[in-house]
mmCIF file of C-alpha atoms in Angstrom:
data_model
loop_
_atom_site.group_PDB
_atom_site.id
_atom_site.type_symbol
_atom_site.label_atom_id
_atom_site.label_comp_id
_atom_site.label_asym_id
_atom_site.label_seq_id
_atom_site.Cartn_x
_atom_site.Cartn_y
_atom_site.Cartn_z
ATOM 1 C CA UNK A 1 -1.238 4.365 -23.161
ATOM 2 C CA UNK A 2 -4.511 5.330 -24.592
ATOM 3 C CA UNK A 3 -6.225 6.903 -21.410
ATOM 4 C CA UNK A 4 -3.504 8.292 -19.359
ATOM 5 C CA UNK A 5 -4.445 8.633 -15.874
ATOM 6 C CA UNK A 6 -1.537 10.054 -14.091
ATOM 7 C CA UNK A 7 -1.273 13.731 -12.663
ATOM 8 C CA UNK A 8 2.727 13.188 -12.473
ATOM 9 C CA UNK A 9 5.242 12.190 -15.171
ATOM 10 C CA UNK A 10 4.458 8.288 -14.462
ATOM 11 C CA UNK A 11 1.923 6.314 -12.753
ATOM 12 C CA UNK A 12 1.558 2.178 -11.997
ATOM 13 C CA UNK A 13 -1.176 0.502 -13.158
ATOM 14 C CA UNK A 14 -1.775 -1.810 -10.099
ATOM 15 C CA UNK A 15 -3.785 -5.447 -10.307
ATOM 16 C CA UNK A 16 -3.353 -8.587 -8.324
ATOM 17 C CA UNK A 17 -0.942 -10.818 -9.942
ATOM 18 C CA UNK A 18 -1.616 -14.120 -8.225
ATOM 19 C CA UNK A 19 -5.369 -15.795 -6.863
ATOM 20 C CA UNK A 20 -6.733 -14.492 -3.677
ATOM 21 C CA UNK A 21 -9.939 -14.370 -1.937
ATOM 22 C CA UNK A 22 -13.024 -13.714 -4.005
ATOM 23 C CA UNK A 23 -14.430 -11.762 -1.308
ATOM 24 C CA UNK A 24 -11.504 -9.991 -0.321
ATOM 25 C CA UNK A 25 -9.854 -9.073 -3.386
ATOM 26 C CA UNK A 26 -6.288 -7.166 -2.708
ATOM 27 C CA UNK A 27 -3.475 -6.077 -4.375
ATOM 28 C CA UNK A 28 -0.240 -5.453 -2.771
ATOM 29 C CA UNK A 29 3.275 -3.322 -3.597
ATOM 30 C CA UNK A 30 6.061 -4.014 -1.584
ATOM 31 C CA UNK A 31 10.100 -2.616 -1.441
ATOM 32 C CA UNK A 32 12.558 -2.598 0.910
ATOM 33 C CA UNK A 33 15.145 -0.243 2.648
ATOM 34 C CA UNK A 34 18.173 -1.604 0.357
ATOM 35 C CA UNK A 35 20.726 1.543 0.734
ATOM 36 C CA UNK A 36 21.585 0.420 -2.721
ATOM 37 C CA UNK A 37 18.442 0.318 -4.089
ATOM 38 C CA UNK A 38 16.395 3.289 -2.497
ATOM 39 C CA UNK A 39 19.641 5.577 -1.223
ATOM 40 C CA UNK A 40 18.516 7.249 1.797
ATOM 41 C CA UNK A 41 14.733 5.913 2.172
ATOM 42 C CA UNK A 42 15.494 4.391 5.529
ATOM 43 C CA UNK A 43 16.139 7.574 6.872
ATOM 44 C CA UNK A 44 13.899 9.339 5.554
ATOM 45 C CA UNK A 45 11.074 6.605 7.299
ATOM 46 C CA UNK A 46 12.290 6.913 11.066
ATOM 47 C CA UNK A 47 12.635 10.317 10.994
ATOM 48 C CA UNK A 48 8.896 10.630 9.115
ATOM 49 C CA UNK A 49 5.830 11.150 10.957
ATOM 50 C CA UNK A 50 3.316 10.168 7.642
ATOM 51 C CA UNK A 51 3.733 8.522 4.471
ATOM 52 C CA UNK A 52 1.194 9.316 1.578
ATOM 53 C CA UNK A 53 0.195 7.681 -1.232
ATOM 54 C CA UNK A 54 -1.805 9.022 -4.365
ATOM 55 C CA UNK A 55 -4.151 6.458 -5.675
ATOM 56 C CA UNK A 56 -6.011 7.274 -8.902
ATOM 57 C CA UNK A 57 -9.851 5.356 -8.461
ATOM 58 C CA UNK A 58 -11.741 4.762 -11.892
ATOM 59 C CA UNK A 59 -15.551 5.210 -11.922
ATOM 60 C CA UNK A 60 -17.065 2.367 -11.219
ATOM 61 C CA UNK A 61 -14.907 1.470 -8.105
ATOM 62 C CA UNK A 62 -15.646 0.454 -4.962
ATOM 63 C CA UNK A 63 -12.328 0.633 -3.293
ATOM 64 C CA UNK A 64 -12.204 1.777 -0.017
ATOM 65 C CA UNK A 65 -9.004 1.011 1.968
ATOM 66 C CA UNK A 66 -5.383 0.990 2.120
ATOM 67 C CA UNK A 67 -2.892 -0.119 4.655
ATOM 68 C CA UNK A 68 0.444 0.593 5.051
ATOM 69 C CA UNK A 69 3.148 -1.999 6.859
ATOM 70 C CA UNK A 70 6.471 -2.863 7.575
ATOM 71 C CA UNK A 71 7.204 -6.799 7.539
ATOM 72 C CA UNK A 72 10.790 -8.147 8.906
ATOM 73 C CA UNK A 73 12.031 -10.758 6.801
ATOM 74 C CA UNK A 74 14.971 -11.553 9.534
ATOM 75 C CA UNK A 75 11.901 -12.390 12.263
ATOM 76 C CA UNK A 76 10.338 -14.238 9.479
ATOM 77 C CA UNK A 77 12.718 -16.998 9.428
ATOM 78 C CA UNK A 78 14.456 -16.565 12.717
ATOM 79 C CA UNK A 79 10.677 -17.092 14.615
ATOM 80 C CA UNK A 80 8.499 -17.247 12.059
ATOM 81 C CA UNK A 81 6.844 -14.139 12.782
ATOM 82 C CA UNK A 82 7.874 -11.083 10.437
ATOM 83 C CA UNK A 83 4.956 -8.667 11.143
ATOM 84 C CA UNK A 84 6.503 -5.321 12.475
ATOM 85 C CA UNK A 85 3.073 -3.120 12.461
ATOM 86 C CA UNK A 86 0.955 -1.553 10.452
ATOM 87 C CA UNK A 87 -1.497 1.483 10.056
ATOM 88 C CA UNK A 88 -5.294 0.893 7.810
ATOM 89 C CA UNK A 89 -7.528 3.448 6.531
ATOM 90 C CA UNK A 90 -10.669 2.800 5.211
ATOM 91 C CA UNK A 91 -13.029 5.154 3.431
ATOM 92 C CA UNK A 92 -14.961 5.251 0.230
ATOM 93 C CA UNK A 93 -12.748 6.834 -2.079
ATOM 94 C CA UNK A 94 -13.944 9.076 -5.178
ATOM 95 C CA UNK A 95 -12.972 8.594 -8.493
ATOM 96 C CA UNK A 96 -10.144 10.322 -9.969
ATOM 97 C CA UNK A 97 -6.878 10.604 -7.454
ATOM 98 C CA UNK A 98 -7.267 10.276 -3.616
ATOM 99 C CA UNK A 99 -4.418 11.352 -1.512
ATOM 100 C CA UNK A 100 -4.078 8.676 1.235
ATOM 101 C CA UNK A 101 -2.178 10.358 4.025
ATOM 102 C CA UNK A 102 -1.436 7.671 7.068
ATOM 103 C CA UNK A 103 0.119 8.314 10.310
ATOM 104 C CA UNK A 104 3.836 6.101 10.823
ATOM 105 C CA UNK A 105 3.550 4.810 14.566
ATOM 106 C CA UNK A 106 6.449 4.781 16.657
ATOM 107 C CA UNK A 107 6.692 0.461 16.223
ATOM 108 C CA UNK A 108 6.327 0.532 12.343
ATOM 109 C CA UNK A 109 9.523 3.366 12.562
ATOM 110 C CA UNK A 110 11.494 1.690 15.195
ATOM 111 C CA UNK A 111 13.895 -0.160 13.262
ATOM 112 C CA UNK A 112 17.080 -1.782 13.712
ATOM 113 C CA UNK A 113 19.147 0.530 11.206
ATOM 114 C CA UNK A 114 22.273 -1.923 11.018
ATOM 115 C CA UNK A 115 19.997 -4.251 9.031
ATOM 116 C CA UNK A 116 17.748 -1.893 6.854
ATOM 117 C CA UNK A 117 18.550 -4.641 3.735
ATOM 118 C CA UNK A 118 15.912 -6.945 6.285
ATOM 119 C CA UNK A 119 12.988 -4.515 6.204
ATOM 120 C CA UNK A 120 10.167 -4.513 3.375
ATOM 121 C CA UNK A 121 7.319 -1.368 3.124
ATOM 122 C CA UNK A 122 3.986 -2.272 1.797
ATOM 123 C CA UNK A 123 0.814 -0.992 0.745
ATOM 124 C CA UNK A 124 -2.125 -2.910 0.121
ATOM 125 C CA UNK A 125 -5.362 -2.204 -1.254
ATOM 126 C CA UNK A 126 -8.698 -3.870 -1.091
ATOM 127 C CA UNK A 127 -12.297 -3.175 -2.779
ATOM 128 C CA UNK A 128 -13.959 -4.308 0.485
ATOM 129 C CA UNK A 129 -13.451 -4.967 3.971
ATOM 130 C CA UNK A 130 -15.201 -6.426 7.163
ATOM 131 C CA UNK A 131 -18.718 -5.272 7.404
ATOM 132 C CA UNK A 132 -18.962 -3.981 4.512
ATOM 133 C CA UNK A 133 -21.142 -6.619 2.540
ATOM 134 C CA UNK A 134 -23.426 -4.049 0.194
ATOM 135 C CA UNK A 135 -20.478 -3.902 -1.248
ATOM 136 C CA UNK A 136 -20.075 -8.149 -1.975
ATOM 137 C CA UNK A 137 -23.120 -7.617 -4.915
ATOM 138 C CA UNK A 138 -21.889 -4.809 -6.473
ATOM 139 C CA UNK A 139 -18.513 -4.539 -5.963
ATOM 140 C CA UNK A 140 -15.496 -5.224 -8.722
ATOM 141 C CA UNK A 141 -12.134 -7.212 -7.725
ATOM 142 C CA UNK A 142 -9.322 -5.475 -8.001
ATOM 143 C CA UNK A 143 -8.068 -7.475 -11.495
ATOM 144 C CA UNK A 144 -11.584 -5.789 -12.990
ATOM 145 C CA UNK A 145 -10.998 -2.433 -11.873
ATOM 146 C CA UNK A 146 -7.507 -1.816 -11.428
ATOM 147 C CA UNK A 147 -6.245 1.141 -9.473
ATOM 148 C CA UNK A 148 -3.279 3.474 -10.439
ATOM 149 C CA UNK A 149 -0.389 4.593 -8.511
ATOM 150 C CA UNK A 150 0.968 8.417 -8.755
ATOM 151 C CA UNK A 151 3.067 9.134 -6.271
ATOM 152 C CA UNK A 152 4.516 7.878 -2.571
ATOM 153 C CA UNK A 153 6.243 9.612 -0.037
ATOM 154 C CA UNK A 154 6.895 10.327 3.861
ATOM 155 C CA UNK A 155 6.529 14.050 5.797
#
């Protein structure tokens, strides 16, 4: 890496992988509660009250939200309907890292823990959002500016 960016021992490099709206550019990273996988995150989420996420912005960017969700895979293909809940922020972030601190709602850490292998956490990221159109003209899609990825973690 030429230009590191991180301010922790690793960071992601984040950019959309597959086509999405022009003028809604987001990216999205997604796990799940596998015991195997992530020992001991499922517990760590109900008992939580916030998860954070450290974003590194580069100059130029226009990002300004992030969302955090929970999405049911066993709804999904039992009634077609996998959305558990989720919690957006939006706000111009500075460049450089951003600590993104969102609140876990009682729905989004109400899970059934017999089946935490059925359970997927995501973040997703956009450059713009509703009402925002100054941003349409001089804005940069995610795969143009990528964003970076520190650190994640529940209080």
């Amino acid at each position: 890496m030429t230009e590191p960016v991180y301010q922790c021992a690793y960071s992601w490099r984040l950019t959309p992988s597959g086509s999405s709206d022009p003028n809604y550019p987001e990216v999205k990273l997604e796990t799940t509660f596998d015991p195997i996988n992530n020992p001991g995150l499922f517990e760590k989420w109900i008992w939580a009250n916030r998860v954070f996420i450290d974003v590194y912005v580069p100059e130029g960017s226009n990002f300004n939200n992030c969302f955090v969700y929970v999405w049911d895979d066993k709804a999904y293909f039992e009634t077609g309907n996998g959305w558990v809940d989720g919690v957006f922020q939006q706000k111009v972030m500075g460049p450089g890292w951003n600590r993104v601190v969102l609140p876990l709602t009682f729905k989004i850490k109400d899970l059934d823990p017999s089946r935490p292998r059925t359970y997927k956490i995501g973040f997703g990221f956009r450059h713009m959002a509703e009402g925002q159109e100054k941003y349409r003209e001089n804005g940069y899609p995610l795969n143009q500016v990528p964003i970076y990825i520190g650190g994640i973690g529940v209080f």
